[in-house]
PDB file of C-alpha atoms in Angstrom:
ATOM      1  CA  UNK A  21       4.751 -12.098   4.044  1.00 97.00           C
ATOM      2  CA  UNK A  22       0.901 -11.930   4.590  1.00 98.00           C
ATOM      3  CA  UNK A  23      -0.706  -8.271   4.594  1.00 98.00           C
ATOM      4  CA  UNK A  24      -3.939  -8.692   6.875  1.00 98.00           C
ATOM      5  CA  UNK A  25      -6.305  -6.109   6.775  1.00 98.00           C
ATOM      6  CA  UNK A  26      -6.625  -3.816   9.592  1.00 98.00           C
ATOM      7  CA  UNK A  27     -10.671  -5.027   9.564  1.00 97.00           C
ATOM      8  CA  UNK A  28      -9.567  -8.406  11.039  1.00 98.00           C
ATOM      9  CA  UNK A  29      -8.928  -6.512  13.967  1.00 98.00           C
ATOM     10  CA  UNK A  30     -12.117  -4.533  14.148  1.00 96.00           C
ATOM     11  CA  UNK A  31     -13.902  -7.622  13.561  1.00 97.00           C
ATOM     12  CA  UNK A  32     -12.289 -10.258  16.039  1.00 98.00           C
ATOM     13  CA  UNK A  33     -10.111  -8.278  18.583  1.00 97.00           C
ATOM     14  CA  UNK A  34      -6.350  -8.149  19.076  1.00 96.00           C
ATOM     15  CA  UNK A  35      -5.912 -11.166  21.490  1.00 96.00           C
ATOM     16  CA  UNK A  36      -7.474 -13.284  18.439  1.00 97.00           C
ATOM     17  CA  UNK A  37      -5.245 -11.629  15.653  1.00 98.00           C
ATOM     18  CA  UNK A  38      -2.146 -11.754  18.114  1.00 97.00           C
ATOM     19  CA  UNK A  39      -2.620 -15.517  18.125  1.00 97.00           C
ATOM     20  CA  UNK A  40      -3.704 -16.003  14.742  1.00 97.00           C
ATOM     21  CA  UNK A  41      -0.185 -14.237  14.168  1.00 98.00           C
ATOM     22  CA  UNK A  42       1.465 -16.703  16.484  1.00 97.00           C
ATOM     23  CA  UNK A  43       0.610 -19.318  14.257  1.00 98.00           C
ATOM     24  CA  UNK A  44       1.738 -18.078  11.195  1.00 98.00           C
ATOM     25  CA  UNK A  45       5.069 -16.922  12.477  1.00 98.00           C
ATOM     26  CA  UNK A  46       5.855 -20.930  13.374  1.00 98.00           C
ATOM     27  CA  UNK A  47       5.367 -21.732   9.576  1.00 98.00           C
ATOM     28  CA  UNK A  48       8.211 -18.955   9.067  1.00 97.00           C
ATOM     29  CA  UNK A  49       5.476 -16.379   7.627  1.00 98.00           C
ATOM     30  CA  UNK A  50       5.515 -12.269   8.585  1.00 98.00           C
ATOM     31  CA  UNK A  51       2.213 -10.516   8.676  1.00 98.00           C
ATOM     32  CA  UNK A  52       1.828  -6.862   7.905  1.00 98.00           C
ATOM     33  CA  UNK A  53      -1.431  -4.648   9.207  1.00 98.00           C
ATOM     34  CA  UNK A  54      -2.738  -3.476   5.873  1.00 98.00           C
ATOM     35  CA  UNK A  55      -4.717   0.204   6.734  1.00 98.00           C
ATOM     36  CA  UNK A  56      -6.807   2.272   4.354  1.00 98.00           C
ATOM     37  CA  UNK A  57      -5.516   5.889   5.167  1.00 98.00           C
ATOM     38  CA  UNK A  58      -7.698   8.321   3.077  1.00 98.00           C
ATOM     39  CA  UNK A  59     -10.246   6.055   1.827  1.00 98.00           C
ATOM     40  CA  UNK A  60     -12.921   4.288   3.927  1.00 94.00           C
ATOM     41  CA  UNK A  61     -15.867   3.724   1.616  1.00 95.00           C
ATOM     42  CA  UNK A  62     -15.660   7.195   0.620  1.00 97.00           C
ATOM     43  CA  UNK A  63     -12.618   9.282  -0.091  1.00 98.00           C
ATOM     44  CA  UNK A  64     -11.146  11.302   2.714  1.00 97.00           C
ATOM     45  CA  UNK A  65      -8.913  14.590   1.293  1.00 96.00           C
ATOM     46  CA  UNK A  66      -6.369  15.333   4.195  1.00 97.00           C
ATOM     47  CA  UNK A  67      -6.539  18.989   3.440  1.00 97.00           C
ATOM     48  CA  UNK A  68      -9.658  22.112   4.989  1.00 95.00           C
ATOM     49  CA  UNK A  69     -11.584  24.081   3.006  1.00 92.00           C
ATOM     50  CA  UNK A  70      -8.809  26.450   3.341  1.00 94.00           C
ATOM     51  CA  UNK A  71      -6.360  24.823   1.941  1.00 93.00           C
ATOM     52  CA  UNK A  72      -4.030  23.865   5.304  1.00 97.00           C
ATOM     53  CA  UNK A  73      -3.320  20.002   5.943  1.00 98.00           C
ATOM     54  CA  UNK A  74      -5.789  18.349   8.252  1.00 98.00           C
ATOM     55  CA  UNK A  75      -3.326  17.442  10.815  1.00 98.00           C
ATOM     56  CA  UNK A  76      -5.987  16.994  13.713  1.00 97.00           C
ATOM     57  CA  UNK A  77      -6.903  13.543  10.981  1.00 98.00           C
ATOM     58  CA  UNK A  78      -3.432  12.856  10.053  1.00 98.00           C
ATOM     59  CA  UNK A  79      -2.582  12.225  13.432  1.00 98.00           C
ATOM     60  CA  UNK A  80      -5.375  10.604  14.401  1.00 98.00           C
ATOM     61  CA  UNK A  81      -4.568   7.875  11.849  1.00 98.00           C
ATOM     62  CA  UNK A  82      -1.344   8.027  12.117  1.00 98.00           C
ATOM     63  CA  UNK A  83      -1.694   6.875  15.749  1.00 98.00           C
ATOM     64  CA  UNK A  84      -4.348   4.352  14.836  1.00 98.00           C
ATOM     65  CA  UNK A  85      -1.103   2.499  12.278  1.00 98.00           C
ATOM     66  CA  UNK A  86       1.206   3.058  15.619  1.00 98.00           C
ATOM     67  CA  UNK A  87      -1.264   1.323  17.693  1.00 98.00           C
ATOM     68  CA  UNK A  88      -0.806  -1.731  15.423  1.00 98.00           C
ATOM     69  CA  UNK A  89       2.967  -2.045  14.868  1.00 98.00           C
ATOM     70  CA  UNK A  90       2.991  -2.044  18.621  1.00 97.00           C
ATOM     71  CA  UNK A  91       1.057  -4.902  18.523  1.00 96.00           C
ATOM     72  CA  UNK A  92       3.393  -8.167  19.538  1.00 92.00           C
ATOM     73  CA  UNK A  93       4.614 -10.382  16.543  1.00 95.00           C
ATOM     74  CA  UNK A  94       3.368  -7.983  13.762  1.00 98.00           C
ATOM     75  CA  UNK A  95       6.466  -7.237  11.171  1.00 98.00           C
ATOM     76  CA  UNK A  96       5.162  -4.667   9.495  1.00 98.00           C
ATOM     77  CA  UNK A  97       2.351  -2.230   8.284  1.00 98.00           C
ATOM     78  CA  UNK A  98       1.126  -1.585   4.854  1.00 98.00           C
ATOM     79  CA  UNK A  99      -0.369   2.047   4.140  1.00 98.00           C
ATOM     80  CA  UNK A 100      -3.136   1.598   1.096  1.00 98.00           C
ATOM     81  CA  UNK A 101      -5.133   4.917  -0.093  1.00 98.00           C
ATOM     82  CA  UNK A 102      -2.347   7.130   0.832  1.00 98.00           C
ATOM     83  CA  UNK A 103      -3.405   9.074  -2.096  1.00 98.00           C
ATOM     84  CA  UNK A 104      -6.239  11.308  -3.321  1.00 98.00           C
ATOM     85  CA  UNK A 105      -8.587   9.270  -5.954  1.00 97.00           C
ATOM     86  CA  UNK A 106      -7.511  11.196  -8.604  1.00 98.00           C
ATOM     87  CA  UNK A 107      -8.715  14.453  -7.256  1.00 97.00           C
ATOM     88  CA  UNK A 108      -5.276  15.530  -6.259  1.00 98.00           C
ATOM     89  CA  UNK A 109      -4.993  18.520  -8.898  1.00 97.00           C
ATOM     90  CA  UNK A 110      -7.961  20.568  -7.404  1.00 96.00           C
ATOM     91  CA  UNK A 111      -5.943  21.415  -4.204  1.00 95.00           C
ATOM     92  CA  UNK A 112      -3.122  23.134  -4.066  1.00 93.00           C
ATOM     93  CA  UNK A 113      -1.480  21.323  -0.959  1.00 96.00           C
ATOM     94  CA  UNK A 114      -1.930  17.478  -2.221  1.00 98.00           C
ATOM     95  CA  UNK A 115       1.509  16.138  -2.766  1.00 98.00           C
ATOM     96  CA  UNK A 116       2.544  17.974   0.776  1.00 98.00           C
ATOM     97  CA  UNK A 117      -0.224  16.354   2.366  1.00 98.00           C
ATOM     98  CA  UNK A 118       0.980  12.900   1.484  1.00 98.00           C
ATOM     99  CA  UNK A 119       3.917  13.511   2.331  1.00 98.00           C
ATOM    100  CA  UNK A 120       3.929  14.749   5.026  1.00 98.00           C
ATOM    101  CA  UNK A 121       1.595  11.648   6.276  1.00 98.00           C
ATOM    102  CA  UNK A 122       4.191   9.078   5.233  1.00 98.00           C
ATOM    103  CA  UNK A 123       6.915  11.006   6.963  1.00 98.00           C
ATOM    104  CA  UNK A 124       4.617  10.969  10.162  1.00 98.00           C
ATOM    105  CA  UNK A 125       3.955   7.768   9.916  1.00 98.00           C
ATOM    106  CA  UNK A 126       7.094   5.957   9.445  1.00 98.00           C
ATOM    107  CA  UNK A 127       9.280   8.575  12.304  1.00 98.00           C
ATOM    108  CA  UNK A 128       6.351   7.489  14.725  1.00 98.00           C
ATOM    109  CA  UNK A 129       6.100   3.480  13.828  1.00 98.00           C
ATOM    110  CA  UNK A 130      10.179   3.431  13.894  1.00 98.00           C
ATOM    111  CA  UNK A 131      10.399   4.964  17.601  1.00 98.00           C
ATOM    112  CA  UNK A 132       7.770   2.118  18.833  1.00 98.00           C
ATOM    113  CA  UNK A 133       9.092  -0.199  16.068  1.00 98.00           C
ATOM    114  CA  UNK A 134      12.135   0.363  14.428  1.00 97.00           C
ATOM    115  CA  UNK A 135      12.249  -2.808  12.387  1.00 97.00           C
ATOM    116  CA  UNK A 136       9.105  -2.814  11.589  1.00 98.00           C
ATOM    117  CA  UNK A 137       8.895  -2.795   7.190  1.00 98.00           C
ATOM    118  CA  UNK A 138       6.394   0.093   6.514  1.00 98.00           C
ATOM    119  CA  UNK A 139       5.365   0.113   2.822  1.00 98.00           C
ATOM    120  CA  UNK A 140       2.961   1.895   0.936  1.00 98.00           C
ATOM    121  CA  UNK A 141       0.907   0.847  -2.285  1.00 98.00           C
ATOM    122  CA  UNK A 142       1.079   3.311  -4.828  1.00 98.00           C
ATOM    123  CA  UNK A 143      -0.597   4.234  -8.162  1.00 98.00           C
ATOM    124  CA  UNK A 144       1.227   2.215 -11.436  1.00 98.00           C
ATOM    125  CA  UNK A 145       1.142   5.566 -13.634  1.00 98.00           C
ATOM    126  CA  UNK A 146       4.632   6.796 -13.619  1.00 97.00           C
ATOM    127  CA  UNK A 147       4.787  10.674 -14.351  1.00 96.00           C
ATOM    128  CA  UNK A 148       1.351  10.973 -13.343  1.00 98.00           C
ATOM    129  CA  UNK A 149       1.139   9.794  -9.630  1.00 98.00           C
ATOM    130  CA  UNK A 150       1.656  13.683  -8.072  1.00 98.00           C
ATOM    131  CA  UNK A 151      -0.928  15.288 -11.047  1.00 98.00           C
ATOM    132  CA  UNK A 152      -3.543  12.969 -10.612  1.00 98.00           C
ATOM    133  CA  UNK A 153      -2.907  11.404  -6.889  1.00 98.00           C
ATOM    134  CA  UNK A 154      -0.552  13.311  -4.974  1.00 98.00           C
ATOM    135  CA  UNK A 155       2.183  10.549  -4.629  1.00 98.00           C
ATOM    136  CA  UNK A 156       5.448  12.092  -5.126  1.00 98.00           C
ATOM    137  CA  UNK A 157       7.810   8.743  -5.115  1.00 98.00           C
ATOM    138  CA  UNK A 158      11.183  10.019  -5.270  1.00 98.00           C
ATOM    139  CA  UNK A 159       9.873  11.558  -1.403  1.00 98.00           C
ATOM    140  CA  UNK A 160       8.175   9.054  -0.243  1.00 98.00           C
ATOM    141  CA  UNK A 161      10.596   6.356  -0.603  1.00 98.00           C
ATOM    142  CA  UNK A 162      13.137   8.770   1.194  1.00 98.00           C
ATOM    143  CA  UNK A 163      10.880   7.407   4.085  1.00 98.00           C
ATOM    144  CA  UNK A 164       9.237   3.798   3.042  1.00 98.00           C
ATOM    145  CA  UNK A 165      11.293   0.575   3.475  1.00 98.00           C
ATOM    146  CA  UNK A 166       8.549  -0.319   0.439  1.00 98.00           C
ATOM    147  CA  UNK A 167       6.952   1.027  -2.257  1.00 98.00           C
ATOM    148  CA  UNK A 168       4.318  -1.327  -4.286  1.00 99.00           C
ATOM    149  CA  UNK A 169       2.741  -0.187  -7.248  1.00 98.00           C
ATOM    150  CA  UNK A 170      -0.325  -1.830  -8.295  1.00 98.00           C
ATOM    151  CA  UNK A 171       0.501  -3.012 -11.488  1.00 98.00           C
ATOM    152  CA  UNK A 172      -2.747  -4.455 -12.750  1.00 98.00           C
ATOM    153  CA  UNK A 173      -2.436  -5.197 -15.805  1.00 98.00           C
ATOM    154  CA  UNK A 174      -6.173  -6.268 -16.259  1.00 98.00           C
ATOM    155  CA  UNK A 175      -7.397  -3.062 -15.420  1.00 98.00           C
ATOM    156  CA  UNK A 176      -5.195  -1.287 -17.320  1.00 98.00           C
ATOM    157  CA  UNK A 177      -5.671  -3.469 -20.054  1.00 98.00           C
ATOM    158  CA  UNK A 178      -2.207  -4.176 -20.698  1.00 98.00           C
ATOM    159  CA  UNK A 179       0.107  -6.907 -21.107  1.00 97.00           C
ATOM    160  CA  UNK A 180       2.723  -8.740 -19.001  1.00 98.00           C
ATOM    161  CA  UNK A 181       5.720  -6.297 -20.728  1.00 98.00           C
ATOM    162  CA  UNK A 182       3.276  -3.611 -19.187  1.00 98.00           C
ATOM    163  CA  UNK A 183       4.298  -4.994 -15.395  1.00 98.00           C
ATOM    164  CA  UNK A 184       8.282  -4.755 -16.255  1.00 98.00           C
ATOM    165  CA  UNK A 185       7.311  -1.136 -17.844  1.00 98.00           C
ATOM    166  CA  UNK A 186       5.720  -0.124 -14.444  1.00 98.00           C
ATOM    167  CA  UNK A 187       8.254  -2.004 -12.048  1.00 98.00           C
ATOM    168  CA  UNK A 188      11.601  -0.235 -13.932  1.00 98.00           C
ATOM    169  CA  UNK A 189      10.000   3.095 -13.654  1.00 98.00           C
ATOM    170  CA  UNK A 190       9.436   3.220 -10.263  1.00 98.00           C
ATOM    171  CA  UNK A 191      12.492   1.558  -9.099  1.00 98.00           C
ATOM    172  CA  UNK A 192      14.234   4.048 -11.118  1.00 98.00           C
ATOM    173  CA  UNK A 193      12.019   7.208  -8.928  1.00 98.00           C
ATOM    174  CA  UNK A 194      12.890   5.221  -5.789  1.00 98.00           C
ATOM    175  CA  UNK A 195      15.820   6.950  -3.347  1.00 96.00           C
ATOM    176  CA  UNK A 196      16.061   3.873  -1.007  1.00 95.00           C
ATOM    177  CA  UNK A 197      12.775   1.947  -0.749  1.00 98.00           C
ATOM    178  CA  UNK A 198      12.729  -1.009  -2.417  1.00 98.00           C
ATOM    179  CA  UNK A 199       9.835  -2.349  -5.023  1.00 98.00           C
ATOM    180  CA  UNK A 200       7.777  -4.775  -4.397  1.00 98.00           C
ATOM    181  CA  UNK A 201       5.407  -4.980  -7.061  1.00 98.00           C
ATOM    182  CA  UNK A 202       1.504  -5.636  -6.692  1.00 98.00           C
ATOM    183  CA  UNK A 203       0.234  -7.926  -9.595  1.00 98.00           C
ATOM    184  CA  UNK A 204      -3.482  -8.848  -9.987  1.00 97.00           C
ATOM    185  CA  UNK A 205      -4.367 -12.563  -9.367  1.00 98.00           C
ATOM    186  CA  UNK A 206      -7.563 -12.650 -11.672  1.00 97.00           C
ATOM    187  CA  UNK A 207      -8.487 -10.912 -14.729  1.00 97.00           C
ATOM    188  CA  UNK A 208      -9.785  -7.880 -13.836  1.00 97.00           C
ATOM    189  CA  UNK A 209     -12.101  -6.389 -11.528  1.00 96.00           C
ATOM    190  CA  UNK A 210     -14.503  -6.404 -14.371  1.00 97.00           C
ATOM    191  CA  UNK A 211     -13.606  -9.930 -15.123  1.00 96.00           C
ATOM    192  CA  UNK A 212     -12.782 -11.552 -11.586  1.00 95.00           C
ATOM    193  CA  UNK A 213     -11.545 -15.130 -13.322  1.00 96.00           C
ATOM    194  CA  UNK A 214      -9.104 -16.489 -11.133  1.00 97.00           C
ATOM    195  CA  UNK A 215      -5.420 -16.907 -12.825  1.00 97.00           C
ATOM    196  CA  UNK A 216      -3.445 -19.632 -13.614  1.00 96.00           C
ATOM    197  CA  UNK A 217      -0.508 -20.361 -11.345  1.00 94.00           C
ATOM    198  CA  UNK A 218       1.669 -20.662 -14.568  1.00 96.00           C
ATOM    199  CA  UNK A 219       0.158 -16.960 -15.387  1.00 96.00           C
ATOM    200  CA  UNK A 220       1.071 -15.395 -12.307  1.00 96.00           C
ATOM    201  CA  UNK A 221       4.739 -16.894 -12.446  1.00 97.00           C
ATOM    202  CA  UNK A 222       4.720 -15.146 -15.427  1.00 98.00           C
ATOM    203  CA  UNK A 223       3.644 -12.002 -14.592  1.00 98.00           C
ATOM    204  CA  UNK A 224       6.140 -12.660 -11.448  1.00 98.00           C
ATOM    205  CA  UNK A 225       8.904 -12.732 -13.787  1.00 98.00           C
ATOM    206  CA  UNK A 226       8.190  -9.543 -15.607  1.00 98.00           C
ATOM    207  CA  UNK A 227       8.028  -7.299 -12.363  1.00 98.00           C
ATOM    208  CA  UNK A 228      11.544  -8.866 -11.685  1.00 98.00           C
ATOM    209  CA  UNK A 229      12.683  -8.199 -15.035  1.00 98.00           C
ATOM    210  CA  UNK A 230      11.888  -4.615 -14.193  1.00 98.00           C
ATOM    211  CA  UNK A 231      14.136  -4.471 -10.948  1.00 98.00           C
ATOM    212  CA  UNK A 232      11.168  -5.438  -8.258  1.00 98.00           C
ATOM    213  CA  UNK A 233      12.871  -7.326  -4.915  1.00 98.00           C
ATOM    214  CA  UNK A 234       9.525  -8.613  -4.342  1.00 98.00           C
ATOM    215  CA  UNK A 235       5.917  -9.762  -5.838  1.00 98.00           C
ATOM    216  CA  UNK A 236       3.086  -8.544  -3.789  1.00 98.00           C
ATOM    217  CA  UNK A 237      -0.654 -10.709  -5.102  1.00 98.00           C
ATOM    218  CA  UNK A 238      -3.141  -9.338  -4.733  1.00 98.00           C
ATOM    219  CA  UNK A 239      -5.728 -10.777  -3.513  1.00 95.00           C
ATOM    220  CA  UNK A 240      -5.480 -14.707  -1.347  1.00 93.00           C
ATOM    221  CA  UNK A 241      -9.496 -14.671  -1.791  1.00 91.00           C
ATOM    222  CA  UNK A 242      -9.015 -14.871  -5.651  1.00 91.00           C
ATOM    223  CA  UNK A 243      -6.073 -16.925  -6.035  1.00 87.00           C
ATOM    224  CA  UNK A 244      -6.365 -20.814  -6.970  1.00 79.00           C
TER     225      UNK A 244
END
């Protein structure tokens, strides 16, 4: 499974991803569209000055994540910054906002897609995701086919037991989505050294020690 970010498309077309797509599906590989949803350089809140959801921008990117599962040969489509950036507690609506997105999302992709995988990545801070973030999991993953927390353990400066920690919670918070969980493939983002492949098997291990049905790394640019 390869997520490819939505930028590919911005920067060489459709036609050109459709084929680049093509190719990967004859080595047996899936690609995803990977979107940022309230985050593009700077942080978008998905709620007025009033306090009432934006749905006029909901829907507008809702419809943009459509567009691409209808694209031919893509398998799925991978919603990042579905969250506040830790602003969530200063409005009153943040957790209904989010959901309310996902549950957009998904009924929309599934009546132009309906196998298409929709997963989300979410925040690896169990009992602190809706405070601090406004991801409620146990809702969400009513909707999600996947949920992947980004278990870095670099930036959290935490150890491999830290990933099974993270993976178990969440699994247990899960109603039906399954876990696939994200795991850094360097050090940190302070420390971008590139790990070892025995490291990440490692680390691999420990999210499926935790319950995870898949390992999401991230990223292929800093991977041996």
């Amino acid at each position: 499974q390869i997520f490819l970010h939505s930028y590919a498309i911005n920067n060489y077309g459709r036609s050109a991803v459709s084929s680049w797509i093509k190719q990967a599906n004859r080595y047996g590989m899936k690609v995803h569209i990977w979107v940022q949803v309230f985050y593009n350089g700077k942080w978008v809140a998905p709620i007025k000055n009033d306090g009432s959801l934006d749905y006029g921008y909901m829907k507008k990117k809702a419809a943009e994540v459509v567009s691409y599962a209808k694209m031919s040969r893509v398998s799925g489509v991978h919603l990042d910054y579905v969250r506040f950036g830790g602003t969530a507690a200063n409005y009153e609506n943040s957790v209904n906002a989010v959901n309310y997105f996902v549950k957009k999302v998904c009924s929309e992709v599934r009546k132009v897609k309906p196998n298409c995988i929709i997963s989300a990545a979410v925040m690896p801070e169990p009992g602190m995701t809706e405070y601090y973030y406004g991801q409620d999991i146990s809702t969400m993953s009513k909707y999600l086919d996947v949920i992947v927390p980004m278990a870095y353990k670099g930036n959290y400066l935490a150890k491999t037991s830290w990933i099974t920690y993270v993976t178990d919670a969440f699994v247990k918070e899960s109603n039906s989505a399954q876990i696939w969980t994200g795991i850094q493939t360097y050090k940190s983002d302070d420390d971008p050294k590139i790990l070892s492949s025995s490291a990440l098997l490692k680390d691999a291990k420990a999210a499926k020690s935790g319950g995870a049905k898949g390992v999401v790394l991230f990223r292929y640019g800093y991977t041996s």
